[in-house]
Amino acid sequence: MMSEIVIHTENLTRKFGDFVAVNTISFDVKAGEIFGFLGANGAGKTTAMKILCGLLSPTSGVASVAGFDVYKENEQIKENIGYMSQKFSLYENLTVRENIRFFGGIYGIDRKSLKVKSEELIQRLGLGLEADKLVGSLPLGWKQKISFSVAILHNPKVVFLDEPTGGVDPITRRQFWDMIYEASAKGITVFVTTHYMDEAEYCDRVSIMVDGAIAAMGKPSELKKQFAVENMDGVFLQLARGAKRSE
Amino acid sequence: MKVFFAFVKKEFWHVIRDKRSLIILIGLPIVMMLLFGFALTSEVKNSNIAILDFSKDQATKTLVERIDQSQYFTVNKYLDSENEMEGVFRKGQARLVLIFPQNFENDLSKDKKTQLRLVADASDPNTANITINYASAIIRDYQNELNENKKLPYTIEMETRMLYNPQLKSSYNFVPGVMTLIMMLLGAMMTSVSIVKEKEMGTMEILLVSPMKPIMVLVSKAVPYMVLCFLDIILILLMAVYILEMPIQGSLVLLLAESLLFIITTLSLGLLISVNVNSQQVAMFISLVALLMPSLIFSGFMFPIENMPLPLQVMSNLIPTKWYYSIVKAIMVKGLSFEFVLKQTLILAGMTVFFLTIAIKKFKINLEA
């Protein structure tokens, strides 16, 4: 059975004046897939991600997310995606429960099911005792788990994770990835950028951007074979060494 | 609409949990009103006056008594020689010295003519002027009494009336001023800081990728502050009427409507700041220095605009607070109706539209970058 294609891009390009931030990139991501989007700082990852989130329109090329066109249908795109950024993204002086309710609310989840869903989530995360504490008082790892859960609370087709595990310890990172697998098993497509190459290994497929273009793409095992190296670190270093632009 | 309410609720939580913003919102208006109402008054009362009396007769005694009894002066010291004057001023024991020459009463009754001298400490020119005027008025009254039974060759009888503020209360001047300044400070600073905070924290990104329209994000951020500012206006008016006993002469509805307009003006300035800066400190700095300072100087509240050099007078027209201040004074103090503040209202409305348009345009450009 062919899986549905959830993210589709073809020769997607974005220029800022003379600067080509994203240069004719093409890829497809299937439903439920965990797609790692790698690249050095300044390679164009964030710009590409902004286009796919409906924040930025491309200069040329084709792109659709969840079946909606990024040029015209960004409202519909926004309804079908979740987003979590490298900056920690909950309100510190709101409680866990209030944060969940608020973000559920702005995604238009109606009050009744929001109540049920938020209680469910609090139980699932084992935060029964902390639900009424201010988020600011929780450890970073927990905040990130809550952030992620909030990003997929409205059952989006795709969730975009922009360096979600920055600054947390390896154990928490591992737990975080368990949550990602869980979401993917439920059919949510995961589009994740990361700097950690061990995390790249966890992805179903990765693409590596260099200077705005995609330099390599495929399953981690295939890429390692192709570049004849033992781990993703090696792949990344070989590609990134050729980069002309850096920050 | 549901989304909007969720947002407003969240914003109130922010304010209520942040002690600093609560203090600013509620404490600032109360403190400013009480300060201006009871401590920082420009009325000159109970000034110390020293007397140097070389005559020591019935007439000088009467005059000194009258001066002492008036609410403006307290006789503080009796001097014996002119040498002592310097010391009295230096030590700040008196603002004014009244000097009677020898044979004051004698000259007055025989020659129908005498002199006295008022020496004031003019290191504070306004107060010096005011005390001189008060003292002269008391002396003039005394002179008029002496002349009562005699026909003077020419008399101009003056009858003065202090319109709109017969008791010359300074609250009539500062209540509108305090309203203007507080709205400027709260509206612009709190909105801009709260939006920039979302940028700093990274929550702005999350809001922008949500299905909420970007413009709605801005509107939902601004509306809670509009409500809070409006509550502050009501708080200030209640204090003005019940604590400072300053009546609202004109229509309350009109005053509140104009205040709402001004709040929107300040909020749009806040939005304009927030789309241009990325850190809370800068937002606060700009609100204080670039908005509050000119507002203070050019509103006409502290310094009369008519006395400024022409270029500054022209510049004052660009400051929104000037127009709101004049509206509030017209309605609250003079009891004027809408047609008399139409011009100011239109100018404020025009400024608001202008600020909002630029802010929204800039916001859209930022989204694209």
Short mmCIF file of C-alpha atoms in Angstrom, two decimals, chain B:
data_model
loop_
_atom_site.label_atom_id
_atom_site.label_comp_id
_atom_site.label_asym_id
_atom_site.label_seq_id
_atom_site.Cartn_x
_atom_site.Cartn_y
_atom_site.Cartn_z
CA MET B 1 -14.24 34.58 19.20
CA LYS B 2 -13.55 31.60 21.49
CA VAL B 3 -9.91 31.83 20.56
CA PHE B 4 -9.96 35.49 21.43
CA PHE B 5 -11.36 34.86 24.90
CA ALA B 6 -8.83 32.12 25.56
CA PHE B 7 -6.19 34.70 24.70
CA VAL B 8 -7.62 37.44 26.88
CA LYS B 9 -7.85 35.03 29.81
CA LYS B 10 -4.21 34.09 29.38
CA GLU B 11 -3.18 37.73 29.23
CA PHE B 12 -4.96 38.51 32.49
CA TRP B 13 -3.17 35.63 34.15
CA HIS B 14 0.10 37.13 33.00
CA VAL B 15 -0.72 40.49 34.51
CA ILE B 16 -2.15 39.15 37.74
CA ARG B 17 0.81 36.84 38.36
CA ASP B 18 3.41 39.43 37.53
CA LYS B 19 3.70 41.58 40.65
CA ARG B 20 5.56 44.30 38.82
CA SER B 21 2.85 44.87 36.25
CA LEU B 22 0.19 44.80 38.95
CA ILE B 23 2.05 47.43 40.91
CA ILE B 24 2.42 49.59 37.83
CA LEU B 25 -1.22 49.17 36.86
CA ILE B 26 -2.80 49.86 40.21
CA GLY B 27 -0.08 51.44 42.33
CA LEU B 28 1.11 54.01 39.85
CA PRO B 29 -2.20 55.86 39.36
CA ILE B 30 -2.92 55.87 43.08
CA VAL B 31 0.55 57.08 44.03
CA MET B 32 0.61 59.76 41.36
CA MET B 33 -2.83 61.07 42.27
CA LEU B 34 -1.98 61.21 45.97
CA LEU B 35 1.42 62.74 45.33
CA PHE B 36 0.09 65.45 43.09
CA GLY B 37 -3.00 65.88 45.22
CA PHE B 38 -1.36 66.33 48.57
CA ALA B 39 2.38 66.62 48.25
CA LEU B 40 3.41 68.16 44.96
CA THR B 41 1.14 71.13 44.91
CA SER B 42 2.03 74.27 43.03
CA GLU B 43 -0.14 76.35 45.33
CA VAL B 44 1.96 78.57 47.58
CA LYS B 45 0.73 78.40 51.14
CA ASN B 46 2.21 79.19 54.53
CA SER B 47 5.34 80.81 53.19
CA ASN B 48 7.63 82.03 55.88
CA ILE B 49 7.98 85.78 56.04
CA ALA B 50 10.33 87.85 58.17
CA ILE B 51 9.54 91.35 59.36
CA LEU B 52 12.01 94.18 59.75
CA ASP B 53 10.07 96.92 61.44
CA PHE B 54 11.86 100.24 62.10
CA SER B 55 8.63 101.93 63.02
CA LYS B 56 6.82 99.61 65.43
CA ASP B 57 3.58 101.55 65.49
CA GLN B 58 -0.12 100.73 65.26
CA ALA B 59 -0.23 100.62 61.47
CA THR B 60 2.66 98.24 61.06
CA LYS B 61 1.28 96.05 63.79
CA THR B 62 -2.06 95.79 62.00
CA LEU B 63 -0.44 94.96 58.68
CA VAL B 64 1.81 92.30 60.16
CA GLU B 65 -1.15 90.73 61.90
CA ARG B 66 -3.11 90.59 58.68
CA ILE B 67 -0.25 89.01 56.84
CA ASP B 68 0.24 86.46 59.57
CA GLN B 69 -3.44 85.59 59.59
CA SER B 70 -3.71 85.02 55.87
CA GLN B 71 -3.30 81.43 54.70
CA TYR B 72 -0.39 82.41 52.50
CA PHE B 73 2.06 83.55 55.13
CA THR B 74 3.43 82.69 58.50
CA VAL B 75 5.45 85.35 60.24
CA ASN B 76 8.56 83.53 61.19
CA LYS B 77 11.04 86.03 62.46
CA TYR B 78 11.38 89.64 63.53
CA LEU B 79 14.63 91.21 62.45
CA ASP B 80 16.42 94.13 64.00
CA SER B 81 18.70 95.28 61.21
CA GLU B 82 19.17 94.94 57.49
CA ASN B 83 22.33 92.90 58.08
CA GLU B 84 20.28 90.05 59.38
CA MET B 85 18.33 89.77 56.12
CA GLU B 86 21.05 87.97 54.24
CA GLY B 87 21.31 85.32 56.92
CA VAL B 88 17.57 84.68 56.97
CA PHE B 89 17.52 84.04 53.25
CA ARG B 90 20.66 81.95 53.34
CA LYS B 91 19.27 79.68 55.99
CA GLY B 92 15.98 79.48 54.13
CA GLN B 93 14.08 80.83 57.14
CA ALA B 94 11.99 83.15 55.01
CA ARG B 95 10.97 83.56 51.40
CA LEU B 96 10.07 87.17 51.86
CA VAL B 97 11.18 90.03 54.09
CA LEU B 98 8.86 92.95 54.66
CA ILE B 99 10.59 96.18 55.69
CA PHE B 100 8.80 99.11 57.27
CA PRO B 101 10.72 102.40 57.37
CA GLN B 102 10.81 104.66 60.43
CA ASN B 103 7.71 106.74 61.11
CA PHE B 104 5.51 104.57 58.91
CA GLU B 105 2.19 105.51 60.49
CA ASN B 106 3.21 109.08 61.01
CA ASP B 107 4.11 109.63 57.37
CA LEU B 108 0.98 107.83 56.30
CA SER B 109 -1.37 109.99 58.29
CA LYS B 110 0.47 113.30 57.88
CA ASP B 111 1.98 113.19 54.40
CA LYS B 112 -0.61 110.70 53.09
CA LYS B 113 2.33 108.94 51.63
CA THR B 114 4.83 106.37 52.80
CA GLN B 115 6.94 103.51 51.55
CA LEU B 116 7.59 99.95 52.41
CA ARG B 117 9.92 97.42 50.89
CA LEU B 118 9.41 93.75 49.95
CA VAL B 119 12.51 91.64 49.44
CA ALA B 120 11.98 88.17 48.03
CA ASP B 121 14.18 85.14 47.61
CA ALA B 122 13.99 84.75 43.83
CA SER B 123 16.06 81.60 43.54
CA ASP B 124 12.66 80.09 42.80
CA PRO B 125 11.24 82.77 40.50
CA ASN B 126 7.66 81.53 40.39
CA THR B 127 7.27 81.32 44.11
CA ALA B 128 8.96 84.72 44.55
CA ASN B 129 6.45 86.28 42.19
CA ILE B 130 3.49 84.65 43.81
CA THR B 131 4.50 85.63 47.36
CA ILE B 132 5.11 89.24 46.25
CA ASN B 133 1.67 89.32 44.67
CA TYR B 134 -0.03 87.92 47.73
CA ALA B 135 1.74 90.36 50.04
CA SER B 136 0.97 93.33 47.78
CA ALA B 137 -2.68 92.34 47.68
CA ILE B 138 -2.90 92.35 51.47
CA ILE B 139 -1.23 95.74 51.66
CA ARG B 140 -3.48 97.12 48.92
CA ASP B 141 -6.55 95.95 50.82
CA TYR B 142 -5.37 97.81 53.87
CA GLN B 143 -4.77 100.93 51.82
CA ASN B 144 -8.25 100.72 50.31
CA GLU B 145 -9.75 100.54 53.76
CA LEU B 146 -7.96 103.73 54.76
CA ASN B 147 -9.30 105.45 51.67
CA GLU B 148 -12.82 104.25 52.15
CA ASN B 149 -14.29 107.45 53.48
CA LYS B 150 -12.42 109.72 51.17
CA LYS B 151 -13.19 110.52 47.62
CA LEU B 152 -10.26 109.74 45.38
CA PRO B 153 -9.86 111.81 42.22
CA TYR B 154 -9.83 108.74 39.94
CA THR B 155 -10.79 105.22 40.79
CA ILE B 156 -10.80 102.09 38.73
CA GLU B 157 -12.60 99.44 40.57
CA MET B 158 -11.44 96.00 39.58
CA GLU B 159 -13.63 93.02 39.93
CA THR B 160 -11.90 89.76 39.08
CA ARG B 161 -13.42 86.36 38.64
CA MET B 162 -11.53 83.10 38.32
CA LEU B 163 -13.56 81.22 35.76
CA TYR B 164 -13.84 77.39 35.77
CA ASN B 165 -11.68 77.08 38.85
CA PRO B 166 -12.81 79.72 41.34
CA GLN B 167 -10.88 78.20 44.24
CA LEU B 168 -7.72 78.01 42.12
CA LYS B 169 -7.27 74.35 42.99
CA SER B 170 -4.22 72.83 41.40
CA SER B 171 -6.04 69.51 41.01
CA TYR B 172 -7.93 71.07 38.08
CA ASN B 173 -4.63 71.18 36.30
CA PHE B 174 -2.93 68.00 37.39
CA VAL B 175 -5.76 65.47 37.23
CA PRO B 176 -5.98 65.77 33.44
CA GLY B 177 -2.19 65.77 33.36
CA VAL B 178 -1.86 62.64 35.45
CA MET B 179 -4.50 60.89 33.34
CA THR B 180 -2.58 61.74 30.20
CA LEU B 181 0.79 60.62 31.49
CA ILE B 182 -0.44 57.41 33.06
CA MET B 183 -2.28 56.37 29.92
CA MET B 184 0.78 57.12 27.83
CA LEU B 185 3.00 55.12 30.13
CA LEU B 186 0.70 52.14 30.61
CA GLY B 187 -0.76 51.93 27.14
CA ALA B 188 2.47 52.18 25.25
CA MET B 189 4.90 50.56 27.65
CA MET B 190 2.89 47.62 28.89
CA THR B 191 1.65 46.63 25.44
CA SER B 192 5.03 46.88 23.80
CA VAL B 193 6.81 45.08 26.62
CA SER B 194 4.28 42.27 26.68
CA ILE B 195 4.48 41.70 22.93
CA VAL B 196 8.26 41.88 22.85
CA LYS B 197 8.34 39.44 25.74
CA GLU B 198 6.55 36.88 23.58
CA LYS B 199 9.16 37.46 20.90
CA GLU B 200 11.97 36.97 23.40
CA MET B 201 10.46 33.86 24.91
CA GLY B 202 9.76 32.29 21.53
CA THR B 203 6.04 31.99 22.17
CA MET B 204 5.38 34.50 19.39
CA GLU B 205 6.52 31.93 16.83
CA ILE B 206 4.07 29.41 18.21
CA LEU B 207 1.26 31.93 18.01
CA LEU B 208 2.14 32.82 14.44
CA VAL B 209 2.13 29.21 13.23
CA SER B 210 -1.20 28.63 14.95
CA PRO B 211 -4.38 29.08 12.93
CA MET B 212 -4.88 32.47 14.55
CA LYS B 213 -4.52 35.27 12.03
CA PRO B 214 -1.35 37.30 12.71
CA ILE B 215 -3.35 40.50 13.01
CA MET B 216 -5.63 38.81 15.51
CA VAL B 217 -2.57 37.96 17.57
CA LEU B 218 -1.77 41.66 17.82
CA VAL B 219 -5.36 42.63 18.53
CA SER B 220 -5.71 39.99 21.22
CA LYS B 221 -2.51 41.22 22.83
CA ALA B 222 -3.71 44.81 22.83
CA VAL B 223 -7.30 44.38 23.99
CA PRO B 224 -6.59 43.22 27.57
CA TYR B 225 -4.38 46.27 28.06
CA MET B 226 -7.10 48.46 26.66
CA VAL B 227 -9.47 47.12 29.31
CA LEU B 228 -6.88 47.59 32.06
CA CYS B 229 -6.12 51.17 30.98
CA PHE B 230 -9.80 51.92 30.91
CA LEU B 231 -10.18 50.61 34.45
CA ASP B 232 -7.31 52.90 35.42
CA ILE B 233 -9.10 55.89 33.94
CA ILE B 234 -12.13 55.03 36.05
CA LEU B 235 -9.91 54.62 39.11
CA ILE B 236 -8.33 58.04 38.53
CA LEU B 237 -11.69 59.72 38.00
CA LEU B 238 -13.10 58.16 41.16
CA MET B 239 -10.11 59.43 43.12
CA ALA B 240 -10.42 62.86 41.54
CA VAL B 241 -14.09 63.20 42.41
CA TYR B 242 -14.20 61.58 45.83
CA ILE B 243 -10.78 62.24 47.31
CA LEU B 244 -9.66 65.47 45.64
CA GLU B 245 -13.19 66.85 45.31
CA MET B 246 -12.79 67.84 41.72
CA PRO B 247 -16.13 67.65 39.94
CA ILE B 248 -16.49 66.51 36.33
CA GLN B 249 -18.21 69.48 34.72
CA GLY B 250 -18.95 68.00 31.32
CA SER B 251 -20.42 64.75 30.11
CA LEU B 252 -18.91 61.67 31.72
CA VAL B 253 -19.79 59.53 28.71
CA LEU B 254 -17.98 61.90 26.38
CA LEU B 255 -14.95 61.95 28.68
CA LEU B 256 -14.81 58.15 28.79
CA ALA B 257 -15.26 57.88 25.03
CA GLU B 258 -12.41 60.33 24.42
CA SER B 259 -10.28 58.44 26.92
CA LEU B 260 -10.94 55.21 25.06
CA LEU B 261 -9.80 56.88 21.87
CA PHE B 262 -6.60 58.04 23.56
CA ILE B 263 -6.00 54.58 25.00
CA ILE B 264 -6.20 53.19 21.47
CA THR B 265 -3.71 55.86 20.38
CA THR B 266 -1.24 54.80 23.08
CA LEU B 267 -1.80 51.11 22.34
CA SER B 268 -1.04 51.69 18.69
CA LEU B 269 2.16 53.46 19.72
CA GLY B 270 2.93 50.41 21.86
CA LEU B 271 2.34 48.13 18.88
CA LEU B 272 4.55 50.35 16.75
CA ILE B 273 7.38 50.03 19.27
CA SER B 274 6.92 46.29 19.64
CA VAL B 275 7.16 45.51 15.94
CA ASN B 276 10.41 47.44 15.74
CA VAL B 277 12.38 46.11 18.69
CA ASN B 278 13.31 42.68 19.94
CA SER B 279 14.12 43.09 23.59
CA GLN B 280 12.02 44.11 26.54
CA GLN B 281 14.64 46.54 27.80
CA VAL B 282 14.73 48.45 24.53
CA ALA B 283 10.95 48.53 24.44
CA MET B 284 10.84 49.96 27.93
CA PHE B 285 13.60 52.44 27.23
CA ILE B 286 11.88 53.75 24.11
CA SER B 287 8.54 54.04 25.88
CA LEU B 288 10.09 56.00 28.69
CA VAL B 289 12.50 58.25 26.85
CA ALA B 290 10.90 58.68 23.45
CA LEU B 291 7.29 58.77 24.60
CA LEU B 292 7.06 59.78 28.22
CA MET B 293 9.57 62.63 28.11
CA PRO B 294 8.02 64.52 25.19
CA SER B 295 4.60 63.80 26.64
CA LEU B 296 5.63 65.37 29.89
CA ILE B 297 7.21 68.40 28.25
CA PHE B 298 4.77 69.05 25.43
CA SER B 299 1.40 68.18 26.91
CA GLY B 300 1.08 71.64 28.40
CA PHE B 301 0.61 70.06 31.79
CA MET B 302 3.83 71.22 33.39
CA PHE B 303 5.12 73.92 31.07
CA PRO B 304 2.87 76.30 29.15
CA ILE B 305 3.29 75.68 25.43
CA GLU B 306 2.60 79.36 24.61
CA ASN B 307 5.91 80.32 26.24
CA MET B 308 8.01 77.95 24.17
CA PRO B 309 10.06 79.05 21.18
CA LEU B 310 8.15 78.69 17.93
CA PRO B 311 9.86 75.52 16.65
CA LEU B 312 9.01 73.74 19.87
CA GLN B 313 5.45 75.00 19.72
CA VAL B 314 5.12 73.53 16.24
CA MET B 315 6.65 70.29 17.43
CA SER B 316 4.23 70.02 20.31
CA ASN B 317 1.44 69.51 17.80
CA LEU B 318 2.91 66.13 16.93
CA ILE B 319 2.59 64.87 20.47
CA PRO B 320 -0.70 63.03 21.05
CA THR B 321 -0.73 63.83 24.77
CA LYS B 322 -1.12 67.53 24.05
CA TRP B 323 -4.43 66.91 22.34
CA TYR B 324 -5.79 64.49 24.90
CA TYR B 325 -4.78 66.82 27.72
CA SER B 326 -6.67 69.68 26.15
CA ILE B 327 -9.70 67.44 25.58
CA VAL B 328 -9.77 66.30 29.20
CA LYS B 329 -9.39 69.86 30.47
CA ALA B 330 -12.14 71.09 28.19
CA ILE B 331 -14.59 68.40 29.28
CA MET B 332 -13.67 67.98 32.93
CA VAL B 333 -12.90 71.54 33.93
CA LYS B 334 -14.80 73.72 31.49
CA GLY B 335 -17.69 71.35 30.88
CA LEU B 336 -17.56 71.84 27.13
CA SER B 337 -19.50 69.61 24.74
CA PHE B 338 -18.30 67.47 21.85
CA GLU B 339 -18.28 70.22 19.22
CA PHE B 340 -15.60 72.09 21.15
CA VAL B 341 -13.23 69.13 21.23
CA LEU B 342 -14.03 67.96 17.70
CA LYS B 343 -10.76 69.27 16.29
CA GLN B 344 -8.61 67.57 18.94
CA THR B 345 -10.61 64.37 18.57
CA LEU B 346 -10.08 64.28 14.82
CA ILE B 347 -6.36 64.89 15.23
CA LEU B 348 -6.05 62.09 17.77
CA ALA B 349 -8.07 59.74 15.59
CA GLY B 350 -5.90 60.61 12.60
CA MET B 351 -2.71 59.95 14.58
CA THR B 352 -4.10 56.61 15.76
CA VAL B 353 -4.90 55.48 12.25
CA PHE B 354 -1.46 56.58 11.13
CA PHE B 355 0.41 54.72 13.90
CA LEU B 356 -1.72 51.61 13.44
CA THR B 357 -1.19 51.52 9.70
CA ILE B 358 2.57 51.77 10.02
CA ALA B 359 2.62 49.18 12.81
CA ILE B 360 0.57 46.68 10.82
CA LYS B 361 2.56 47.25 7.65
CA LYS B 362 5.82 46.77 9.48
CA PHE B 363 4.43 43.70 11.22
CA LYS B 364 3.58 42.12 7.86
CA ILE B 365 7.02 42.90 6.50
CA ASN B 366 8.61 41.31 9.58
CA LEU B 367 6.56 38.17 9.07
CA GLU B 368 8.03 37.82 5.62
CA ALA B 369 11.64 38.13 6.72
#
